[in-house]
Amino acid sequence: MTDSWVNFGTDLHLELAAAGGRRAALTHALREAVRSGRLAAGTRLPPYRWLAADLGIARNTVAEAYAELVAEGWLTARQGSGTRVGEHAGATERVRPHRTERARPTHDLRQGQPDAASFPRAAWLASARRALNAAPNEAFGPGDPRGRVELRLALAEYLARARGVRTDPERIVICSGFAHALRLLFGGVLRGPLAVESYGLGFHRSLLSAASVRTVPLPLDEHGARVAELGGVRAVLLTPAHQFPTGGPLHRERRTQVLDWARARDGLVLEDDYDGEFRYDRQPVGAVQGLDPGRVLYLGSASKSLSPALRLGWMVLPHHLVDQVLAVKGEREGWASGLDQLTLADFLASGSYDRHVRRMRVHYRRRRDRLVAALAERAPSVRVTGIAAGLHAVLRLPPGTEPSVLKAATWRGIAVDGLDSFRHPEAESLGDGLVVGYSTPPDHAYGPAIDALCGVLP
């Protein structure tokens, strides 16, 4: 007997529990599946002979049930299109899922997102094909918690060449992003309190608080974090290449100061290099980790350079922390897709990543220049601060105007972040401002978004 039906058709779960025989039970089950919304309008049903084989009932029974439901309007049947759920079947009774999604703003200028339309789909697909063809069979089994060796090798080469990181593949642990790295590090490896810059992402502070880690704000000025004021903590989290969100780099002398502090206190520096490749006025500054690999934990991800949808990040750890982090992570990779890791490894090794980053530097620089020019012409009282880098700009507002500007922006359908929303609860204010993500809108929407923004500025 040839069970050809096994290889074709669509799975359809039905409970034939109603009284009155097989046909009555089947028609009842199909009606309930449509009425409840489990089978949506337009859904194609399996051919009657395949459904009969799946359910272990006669073909004529299924054919007769289909015919009855077609006659009642629950199903439709057309030559070449098969049997489908009717467009209006059960519409008045169907349970619709509750939607909790926020309405999309008319103009999205929120920070932290790369230009989604610029994702290098063709190059990524080419890398995926090469990676799958070359992948060993064991790549399709349980993942190594360190991460795929192909990716760790490629990252070690790239980070040394492009960011000045000193490492080897054995000191790299793959994770699903910066937040995951924090969860691993403070899930049993490091202890608080932790010094953090006085302005940063509240989400990260909440994550640390949930892990019972007290965060101590470190004041900021035009030279970055004032590391000379580090007190009794043993670890500090910094964004030295491009302070988030204020936009300045950590001054060269302060880089030396924080490493001297770490050596004297037996402390650690956590370096968040979230958009370190994107500097537009000069060559990107190298990572602090390259100055002291034994005291600095380097944390990076593909979220800003490629896409947050990839959920790929990496930790470059001092030797003595590798095994501790792996013990927290577990025996198998449960977060980062092994196939995506293989693809990113090829993307790096083939030079596609370098080409993409260089192309995006030009793209984002033009966007930033366009924003600065528009503000200079139409809102001269607003000052753009920070270096030409990253995916956002900080607009300094006249004192006391941030709340009213944000309210006006909301009325105009503009999604934008106020500077004060990034302030640590225990930190002093740096004044009023907006954090404008110039990378977020698609090209066709960028001009209208700038026009709308200028319309609400003082």
Coordinates of C-alpha atoms in Angstrom, one line a residue, residues 166-410:
R166 CA 42.3 42.4 21.7
T167 CA 40.8 38.9 22.0
D168 CA 40.7 35.4 20.7
P169 CA 37.7 33.2 19.9
E170 CA 37.9 31.4 23.3
R171 CA 37.1 34.6 25.1
I172 CA 34.0 35.5 23.1
V173 CA 30.6 34.3 24.2
I174 CA 27.6 34.8 21.9
C175 CA 24.3 36.1 23.3
S176 CA 21.1 37.5 22.0
G177 CA 21.9 41.2 22.6
F178 CA 23.1 43.7 25.2
A179 CA 20.1 43.1 27.5
H180 CA 20.8 39.4 27.5
A181 CA 24.5 40.1 28.2
L182 CA 23.5 42.1 31.3
R183 CA 21.2 39.2 32.5
L184 CA 24.0 36.7 32.1
L185 CA 26.6 38.9 33.8
F186 CA 24.4 39.8 36.8
G187 CA 22.7 36.5 37.0
G188 CA 25.4 35.0 39.1
V189 CA 28.8 36.3 37.9
L190 CA 29.0 40.0 39.0
R191 CA 27.5 41.7 42.0
G192 CA 26.3 45.3 42.6
P193 CA 26.4 48.1 43.1
L194 CA 27.2 49.2 39.6
A195 CA 28.1 52.7 38.5
V196 CA 26.3 53.9 35.4
E197 CA 26.2 57.1 33.4
S198 CA 23.6 59.5 34.8
Y199 CA 21.8 59.4 31.5
G200 CA 21.0 56.1 29.7
L201 CA 18.3 53.6 28.9
G202 CA 15.7 53.2 31.7
F203 CA 15.1 49.6 30.4
H204 CA 18.6 48.6 31.3
R205 CA 18.3 50.2 34.8
S206 CA 15.1 48.3 35.3
L207 CA 16.7 45.1 34.2
L208 CA 19.5 45.6 36.7
S209 CA 17.1 46.5 39.5
A210 CA 15.1 43.3 38.9
A211 CA 18.4 41.4 39.5
S212 CA 18.8 43.3 42.8
V213 CA 21.7 45.4 41.5
R214 CA 21.8 49.0 42.8
T215 CA 22.9 51.5 40.1
V216 CA 24.9 54.6 41.1
P217 CA 24.7 57.5 38.7
L218 CA 28.0 58.9 37.4
P219 CA 27.8 62.6 36.4
L220 CA 28.3 63.7 32.8
D221 CA 29.9 66.7 31.2
E222 CA 31.2 67.7 27.7
H223 CA 34.0 65.1 28.1
G224 CA 31.8 62.2 29.0
A225 CA 31.4 60.4 32.3
R226 CA 33.3 62.0 35.3
V227 CA 35.1 58.8 36.2
A228 CA 37.2 60.6 38.8
E229 CA 34.1 60.5 40.9
L230 CA 33.8 56.8 41.0
G231 CA 33.3 55.8 44.6
G232 CA 33.2 52.5 46.4
V233 CA 31.8 50.5 43.5
R234 CA 33.7 47.7 41.9
A235 CA 32.2 47.9 38.4
V236 CA 31.2 50.6 36.0
L237 CA 29.1 50.6 32.8
L238 CA 30.1 53.1 30.1
T239 CA 29.3 54.0 26.5
P240 CA 32.8 55.5 25.8
A241 CA 32.7 55.7 22.0
H242 CA 29.5 57.7 21.9
Q243 CA 27.7 58.4 25.2
F244 CA 24.1 57.4 25.0
P245 CA 22.1 59.6 24.8
T246 CA 24.0 62.9 25.2
G247 CA 26.3 62.0 22.3
G248 CA 29.9 62.8 23.4
P249 CA 32.9 60.4 23.5
L250 CA 34.8 59.6 26.7
H251 CA 37.8 61.9 26.7
R252 CA 41.2 60.3 26.2
E253 CA 42.4 61.3 29.7
R254 CA 39.3 59.8 31.3
R255 CA 39.8 56.5 29.5
T256 CA 43.2 56.3 31.2
Q257 CA 41.6 57.4 34.5
V258 CA 38.9 54.7 34.5
L259 CA 41.5 52.0 33.8
D260 CA 43.8 53.2 36.6
W261 CA 40.7 53.1 38.9
A262 CA 40.0 49.5 37.8
R263 CA 43.5 48.4 38.5
A264 CA 43.6 50.1 41.8
R265 CA 40.2 48.8 43.0
D266 CA 40.4 45.3 41.3
G267 CA 37.4 46.6 39.4
L268 CA 35.8 46.0 36.0
V269 CA 34.7 48.2 33.2
L270 CA 31.7 47.1 31.1
E271 CA 32.1 48.8 27.7
D272 CA 28.8 49.1 25.7
D273 CA 29.9 49.7 22.1
Y274 CA 26.4 49.9 20.8
D275 CA 27.0 52.1 17.7
G276 CA 30.8 52.4 17.7
E277 CA 31.2 52.0 14.0
F278 CA 29.1 55.0 13.1
R279 CA 31.2 58.1 13.4
Y280 CA 31.0 60.6 10.6
D281 CA 33.4 63.4 11.2
R282 CA 36.5 61.2 11.6
Q283 CA 37.7 57.6 12.0
P284 CA 35.7 55.8 14.8
V285 CA 37.6 55.8 18.1
G286 CA 38.9 52.4 19.2
A287 CA 37.5 50.4 22.0
V288 CA 38.7 50.9 25.6
Q289 CA 39.0 47.1 25.9
G290 CA 42.1 47.3 23.7
L291 CA 43.9 49.2 26.4
D292 CA 43.3 46.5 29.1
P293 CA 41.6 43.3 28.1
G294 CA 41.9 41.9 31.6
R295 CA 39.8 44.7 33.1
V296 CA 37.3 45.5 30.4
L297 CA 34.3 43.5 29.3
Y298 CA 33.4 44.5 25.7
L299 CA 29.7 44.2 24.8
G300 CA 28.4 44.6 21.2
S301 CA 25.6 43.5 19.0
A302 CA 24.2 43.6 15.5
S303 CA 21.1 45.6 16.6
K304 CA 22.3 49.0 15.4
S305 CA 24.5 48.0 12.6
L306 CA 22.2 45.5 11.0
S307 CA 18.8 44.9 12.7
P308 CA 17.5 44.2 16.2
A309 CA 15.4 41.4 14.6
L310 CA 18.6 39.3 14.4
R311 CA 18.9 39.0 18.2
L312 CA 22.7 38.5 18.0
G313 CA 25.2 40.0 20.4
W314 CA 28.6 39.2 21.8
M315 CA 30.7 39.5 24.9
V316 CA 34.5 39.7 24.9
L317 CA 35.4 38.6 28.4
P318 CA 38.5 38.5 30.5
H319 CA 39.7 34.8 30.7
H320 CA 38.7 34.4 34.4
L321 CA 35.0 35.2 33.6
V322 CA 34.4 33.0 30.6
D323 CA 33.6 29.8 32.5
Q324 CA 31.4 31.7 35.0
V325 CA 29.3 33.2 32.3
L326 CA 29.0 29.9 30.6
A327 CA 27.8 28.3 33.8
V328 CA 25.0 30.8 34.1
K329 CA 24.1 30.4 30.4
G330 CA 23.7 26.6 30.7
E331 CA 24.9 23.6 28.7
R332 CA 23.0 24.5 25.5
E333 CA 22.4 27.6 23.5
G334 CA 18.9 28.6 24.2
W335 CA 18.8 32.1 22.8
A336 CA 20.8 32.9 19.6
S337 CA 19.9 30.9 16.5
G338 CA 22.8 28.8 15.3
L339 CA 21.8 29.3 11.7
D340 CA 21.8 33.1 12.1
Q341 CA 25.2 32.8 13.7
L342 CA 26.6 30.9 10.7
T343 CA 25.1 33.5 8.4
L344 CA 26.6 36.4 10.3
A345 CA 30.0 34.6 10.3
D346 CA 29.9 34.4 6.5
F347 CA 28.6 38.0 6.3
L348 CA 31.6 39.2 8.3
A349 CA 34.2 37.0 6.5
S350 CA 33.0 37.9 3.0
G351 CA 33.4 41.6 3.6
S352 CA 29.6 42.2 3.3
Y353 CA 29.5 43.6 6.8
D354 CA 32.2 46.2 6.1
R355 CA 30.6 47.3 2.9
H356 CA 27.2 47.6 4.6
V357 CA 28.6 49.7 7.5
R358 CA 30.5 52.0 5.1
R359 CA 27.4 52.5 3.0
M360 CA 25.3 53.3 6.1
R361 CA 27.8 55.8 7.4
V362 CA 27.2 57.8 4.3
H363 CA 23.4 57.4 4.5
Y364 CA 23.2 58.4 8.2
R365 CA 25.6 61.3 7.8
R366 CA 23.4 62.7 5.1
R367 CA 20.4 62.3 7.3
R368 CA 22.1 64.0 10.2
D369 CA 23.3 66.9 8.0
R370 CA 19.8 67.4 6.6
L371 CA 18.3 67.6 10.1
V372 CA 21.0 70.1 11.3
A373 CA 20.5 72.3 8.2
A374 CA 16.7 72.3 8.7
L375 CA 17.1 73.3 12.3
A376 CA 19.6 76.0 11.6
E377 CA 17.1 77.6 9.1
R378 CA 13.8 77.1 10.9
A379 CA 14.5 76.7 14.6
P380 CA 17.7 78.7 15.3
S381 CA 17.1 78.7 19.0
V382 CA 17.5 74.9 19.1
R383 CA 21.1 73.7 19.4
V384 CA 22.3 70.3 18.2
T385 CA 24.9 68.8 20.6
G386 CA 27.2 65.8 20.6
I387 CA 29.5 64.5 17.9
A388 CA 28.5 63.6 14.4
A389 CA 28.0 59.9 15.1
G390 CA 25.4 57.2 15.8
L391 CA 21.7 57.0 14.9
H392 CA 20.4 60.0 16.9
A393 CA 21.0 63.7 17.6
V394 CA 20.3 65.6 20.8
L395 CA 18.4 68.9 20.4
R396 CA 18.9 71.3 23.3
L397 CA 15.8 73.3 24.1
P398 CA 15.3 76.6 26.0
P399 CA 14.9 75.9 29.7
G400 CA 11.5 74.7 30.8
T401 CA 10.2 73.9 27.3
E402 CA 10.7 70.1 27.0
P403 CA 7.2 69.2 28.4
S404 CA 5.3 71.6 26.1
V405 CA 7.3 70.6 23.0
L406 CA 6.6 66.9 23.7
K407 CA 2.9 67.6 24.2
A408 CA 2.8 69.5 20.9
A409 CA 4.7 66.7 19.2
T410 CA 2.1 64.2 20.4

